[in-house]
Amino acid sequence: MTRYAMVVDLRRCVGCQTCTAACRLANATPPGVQWRRVVDMEVGTYPDVRRAFVPVGCMHCDEPPCMAVCPSTATRKRDDGIVTIDYDICIGCAYCAVACPYQARYKVEKPLYAYGEEPTENEAERDDPRRIGVSTKCTFCVDKIDAGLAKGLTPGKDPEATPACVNSCIADALHFGDLEDPDSNVSRLLAENSHFRMHEELGTGPNLYYLWDQP
Amino acid sequence: MIALSPAQQSYWDWRAASNFLGGGAGGGLLIAAALDAVFLGSDFRIAALIALGLIGWGLFSVWMEIGRPFRFLNVFRNPKTSWMSREAYAALPLFAFGLASVAFASIWVLVLAAGFAAVFLYCQARILFASKGIVAWREAAIVPLIVATGLAEGSALLVAIAALSGAPVLLPAVLTIAFAVARSAAFQTYRHRLEGQSLPAQLRAALGGLAGLTRSLGLAGAGASIVVGVVFYPALAGTALLIAGALAALAGGWLLKFRLVCRFAHVQGIAIAHTPARGGGAAGPAIKPGWTP
């Protein structure tokens, strides 16, 4: 069995938003839609101030609340753990969006482009009209993963089979791999570092882990 | 835009809220009309048609909001886990039996419709409860609250319909007051349970105002006006007081649900359990902006 997960090393993330840009480029998401983004969080008062840059997005939960509430079965969870949306079935009710505790889902009512009325070359090539009026979110670049697996590549290890955000990270803060493989990069990182998951108390079982310290 | 602190959700607007307004009041009206017909043999046909109209308005409003309206039949695909699918399934026999009860003037077909109206009302409550992303909705006490307010709104509408048509008003009035009391109790339980947990600061501040609104429009407005109205009915003053009380009870429920969907539906926000240890430093505290303990 396979269970894909992402590991984010908060000690390394510098908030450069390269992953955000890479995701935007790879998926041609419209303005206002950011499947991967990095939030800037701060706590404390001078002189004891702490700051953290936190990459967020779909957590591809073990118990995705979005899937349970979806009336059309458009939202599904694959055997490898990736939560997908079938754009051809989705009715765009946004019930999944209100059910998601991570604000991971977006719905765009009409085509929007980054620069004016016409799409850029990249948008023209990668935009998908099926994504209008339906729910969209991070897919863990599932098409890349599937294409890479078909070539015998290893997601998380071979860039051609790894999500764009992970490939682009300049600080080696993002990692992707199979949690069911004890020798994978993500498994070793979790074993060797202290980690937490966001909103874990809600019982969603998110598959995006945040490293914060040595064990 | 992603909200770091809990902020009002932007996915569902007045159109989604209308489903809960119309569906709740319509479902409650169908149930109240069935009770009135069974125990007093009242003519239920106008009330049943108004109820179906309200439920239909709610469903049409939601249809206007979905991004792919002509795929609406896909809403039936997931009754296994989705309360929205189950609500849609309940609507089918609700309308079928409701229309048949009017066409054949059958009380017992109306009772069947009322049974499905109860299921429909329950499904609406569970739709909200299943939304883990919204702090105010995932409290379990919202389920009896939504059911109780639907029953109160529907009974109140029956009071108004009966008063306007010169029909007996005592049973509808008793139902309205009983369900308004139940709604008030359900709201107090809901509020108490919410206030006992960590909440977004905005939601905690808003709960007090919501309580005052519910209290004034619910018990004070509906109860007093309806009780006095019954005493003086069928005189004009009594009729006017009954209708005013009914509208107050209805308005209380509708404002409560509109605010729950469109004003107090705060998303979870972003939180981290630890700030990271950077370089040679130590890790730091959690960050959970916008919440009160």
mmCIF file of C-alpha atoms in Angstrom, chain A residues 10-14 32 37 39-43 50-54 56 65 67-73 76 87-95 97-103 105 107 109 129-134 196 198-199 201-204 211-213, chain B residues 1-5 9 11-12 15 62 65-69 71-79 81-85 126-134 137-138 267-279 281-289:
data_model
loop_
_atom_site.group_PDB
_atom_site.id
_atom_site.type_symbol
_atom_site.label_atom_id
_atom_site.label_comp_id
_atom_site.label_asym_id
_atom_site.label_seq_id
_atom_site.Cartn_x
_atom_site.Cartn_y
_atom_site.Cartn_z
ATOM 1 C CA LEU A 10 9.387 25.055 9.061
ATOM 2 C CA ARG A 11 12.974 25.599 10.179
ATOM 3 C CA ARG A 12 14.035 25.968 6.542
ATOM 4 C CA CYS A 13 11.128 27.798 4.897
ATOM 5 C CA VAL A 14 12.059 31.423 4.208
ATOM 6 C CA GLY A 32 -7.077 34.692 -6.516
ATOM 7 C CA ARG A 37 0.805 29.300 -0.710
ATOM 8 C CA VAL A 39 1.486 32.306 5.046
ATOM 9 C CA ASP A 40 3.531 34.584 7.256
ATOM 10 C CA MET A 41 2.766 34.125 10.955
ATOM 11 C CA GLU A 42 4.106 36.106 13.861
ATOM 12 C CA VAL A 43 3.694 35.839 17.617
ATOM 13 C CA ARG A 50 8.763 34.718 16.669
ATOM 14 C CA ARG A 51 7.984 34.402 13.008
ATOM 15 C CA ALA A 52 7.190 31.384 10.893
ATOM 16 C CA PHE A 53 6.526 30.897 7.207
ATOM 17 C CA VAL A 54 3.967 28.152 6.775
ATOM 18 C CA VAL A 56 -0.423 25.481 3.297
ATOM 19 C CA PRO A 65 -14.462 16.040 5.419
ATOM 20 C CA MET A 67 -15.323 13.807 0.535
ATOM 21 C CA ALA A 68 -17.952 12.909 3.094
ATOM 22 C CA VAL A 69 -20.088 15.964 2.343
ATOM 23 C CA CYS A 70 -19.736 15.959 -1.450
ATOM 24 C CA PRO A 71 -23.204 15.196 -2.850
ATOM 25 C CA SER A 72 -21.959 14.202 -6.297
ATOM 26 C CA THR A 73 -18.978 11.923 -5.461
ATOM 27 C CA ARG A 76 -12.678 11.025 -3.996
ATOM 28 C CA TYR A 87 -14.338 18.284 -12.648
ATOM 29 C CA ASP A 88 -16.858 16.614 -14.942
ATOM 30 C CA ILE A 89 -19.122 15.548 -12.072
ATOM 31 C CA CYS A 90 -18.777 18.438 -9.635
ATOM 32 C CA ILE A 91 -21.849 20.662 -9.459
ATOM 33 C CA GLY A 92 -20.032 23.555 -7.810
ATOM 34 C CA CYS A 93 -22.116 23.670 -4.642
ATOM 35 C CA ALA A 94 -19.030 24.565 -2.552
ATOM 36 C CA TYR A 95 -20.186 22.313 0.279
ATOM 37 C CA ALA A 97 -15.250 24.317 0.614
ATOM 38 C CA VAL A 98 -17.177 25.074 3.801
ATOM 39 C CA ALA A 99 -16.414 21.610 5.114
ATOM 40 C CA CYS A 100 -12.646 21.984 4.653
ATOM 41 C CA PRO A 101 -10.897 23.297 7.791
ATOM 42 C CA TYR A 102 -7.836 24.314 5.758
ATOM 43 C CA GLN A 103 -9.407 26.774 3.275
ATOM 44 C CA ARG A 105 -10.654 24.835 -2.020
ATOM 45 C CA LYS A 107 -14.371 28.040 -6.998
ATOM 46 C CA GLU A 109 -17.252 31.406 -11.793
ATOM 47 C CA PRO A 129 -12.145 25.130 -18.906
ATOM 48 C CA ARG A 130 -13.568 22.199 -16.952
ATOM 49 C CA ARG A 131 -12.392 24.022 -13.809
ATOM 50 C CA ILE A 132 -14.901 26.860 -14.244
ATOM 51 C CA GLY A 133 -17.786 26.734 -11.793
ATOM 52 C CA VAL A 134 -16.453 23.733 -9.914
ATOM 53 C CA PHE A 196 2.903 18.256 14.095
ATOM 54 C CA MET A 198 -2.430 21.434 11.492
ATOM 55 C CA HIS A 199 -5.857 21.295 13.201
ATOM 56 C CA GLU A 201 -7.807 17.933 16.933
ATOM 57 C CA LEU A 202 -10.539 17.972 14.270
ATOM 58 C CA GLY A 203 -9.812 14.339 13.401
ATOM 59 C CA THR A 204 -9.192 14.906 9.707
ATOM 60 C CA LEU A 211 8.821 19.747 11.193
ATOM 61 C CA TRP A 212 9.707 22.194 13.965
ATOM 62 C CA ASP A 213 12.636 20.835 15.939
ATOM 63 C CA MET B 1 -7.784 34.933 -0.007
ATOM 64 C CA ILE B 2 -6.769 32.632 2.794
ATOM 65 C CA ALA B 3 -7.608 33.942 6.259
ATOM 66 C CA LEU B 4 -4.971 33.603 8.978
ATOM 67 C CA SER B 5 -7.483 34.497 11.668
ATOM 68 C CA GLN B 9 -16.662 32.170 4.893
ATOM 69 C CA TYR B 11 -18.487 30.353 -0.344
ATOM 70 C CA TRP B 12 -22.164 30.418 0.696
ATOM 71 C CA ARG B 15 -28.847 32.052 -1.729
ATOM 72 C CA VAL B 62 -29.422 26.972 -3.955
ATOM 73 C CA GLU B 65 -25.781 29.451 -6.489
ATOM 74 C CA ILE B 66 -24.149 26.259 -7.735
ATOM 75 C CA GLY B 67 -21.454 26.712 -10.345
ATOM 76 C CA ARG B 68 -22.783 24.082 -12.736
ATOM 77 C CA PRO B 69 -26.598 24.341 -12.393
ATOM 78 C CA ARG B 71 -25.591 19.184 -13.470
ATOM 79 C CA PHE B 72 -27.952 19.461 -10.508
ATOM 80 C CA LEU B 73 -29.049 15.830 -10.849
ATOM 81 C CA ASN B 74 -25.555 14.821 -9.662
ATOM 82 C CA VAL B 75 -26.668 15.953 -6.208
ATOM 83 C CA PHE B 76 -28.316 12.533 -5.839
ATOM 84 C CA ARG B 77 -25.102 10.544 -6.260
ATOM 85 C CA ASN B 78 -23.867 10.291 -2.674
ATOM 86 C CA PRO B 79 -26.616 9.486 -0.156
ATOM 87 C CA THR B 81 -22.349 9.988 3.313
ATOM 88 C CA SER B 82 -23.622 13.357 2.100
ATOM 89 C CA TRP B 83 -26.451 15.077 3.966
ATOM 90 C CA MET B 84 -26.969 17.289 0.935
ATOM 91 C CA SER B 85 -27.737 14.205 -1.152
ATOM 92 C CA ARG B 126 -26.956 17.854 9.591
ATOM 93 C CA ILE B 127 -25.680 19.676 6.490
ATOM 94 C CA LEU B 128 -24.462 22.436 8.766
ATOM 95 C CA PHE B 129 -23.135 20.103 11.446
ATOM 96 C CA ALA B 130 -21.046 18.160 8.903
ATOM 97 C CA SER B 131 -19.172 21.312 7.874
ATOM 98 C CA LYS B 132 -16.000 20.848 9.888
ATOM 99 C CA GLY B 133 -14.472 23.965 8.420
ATOM 100 C CA ILE B 134 -16.952 26.323 10.080
ATOM 101 C CA TRP B 137 -21.625 24.930 12.583
ATOM 102 C CA ARG B 138 -19.645 21.939 13.817
ATOM 103 C CA VAL B 267 -13.541 29.492 8.989
ATOM 104 C CA GLN B 268 -10.962 27.832 11.188
ATOM 105 C CA GLY B 269 -8.052 30.051 10.204
ATOM 106 C CA ILE B 270 -4.439 28.934 10.220
ATOM 107 C CA ALA B 271 -2.612 27.684 13.311
ATOM 108 C CA ILE B 272 0.675 26.033 14.111
ATOM 109 C CA ALA B 273 1.389 24.035 17.244
ATOM 110 C CA HIS B 274 5.007 25.235 17.524
ATOM 111 C CA THR B 275 7.139 27.959 16.022
ATOM 112 C CA PRO B 276 10.255 26.331 14.622
ATOM 113 C CA ALA B 277 13.703 26.206 16.096
ATOM 114 C CA ARG B 278 15.824 28.219 13.684
ATOM 115 C CA GLY B 279 19.586 28.105 13.566
ATOM 116 C CA GLY B 281 17.741 28.893 18.714
ATOM 117 C CA ALA B 282 14.987 27.063 20.501
ATOM 118 C CA ALA B 283 11.492 26.342 19.313
ATOM 119 C CA GLY B 284 8.748 28.712 20.344
ATOM 120 C CA PRO B 285 5.086 28.825 21.234
ATOM 121 C CA ALA B 286 2.098 27.974 19.140
ATOM 122 C CA ILE B 287 0.428 30.574 16.956
ATOM 123 C CA LYS B 288 -3.336 30.598 16.622
ATOM 124 C CA PRO B 289 -4.375 34.114 15.650
#
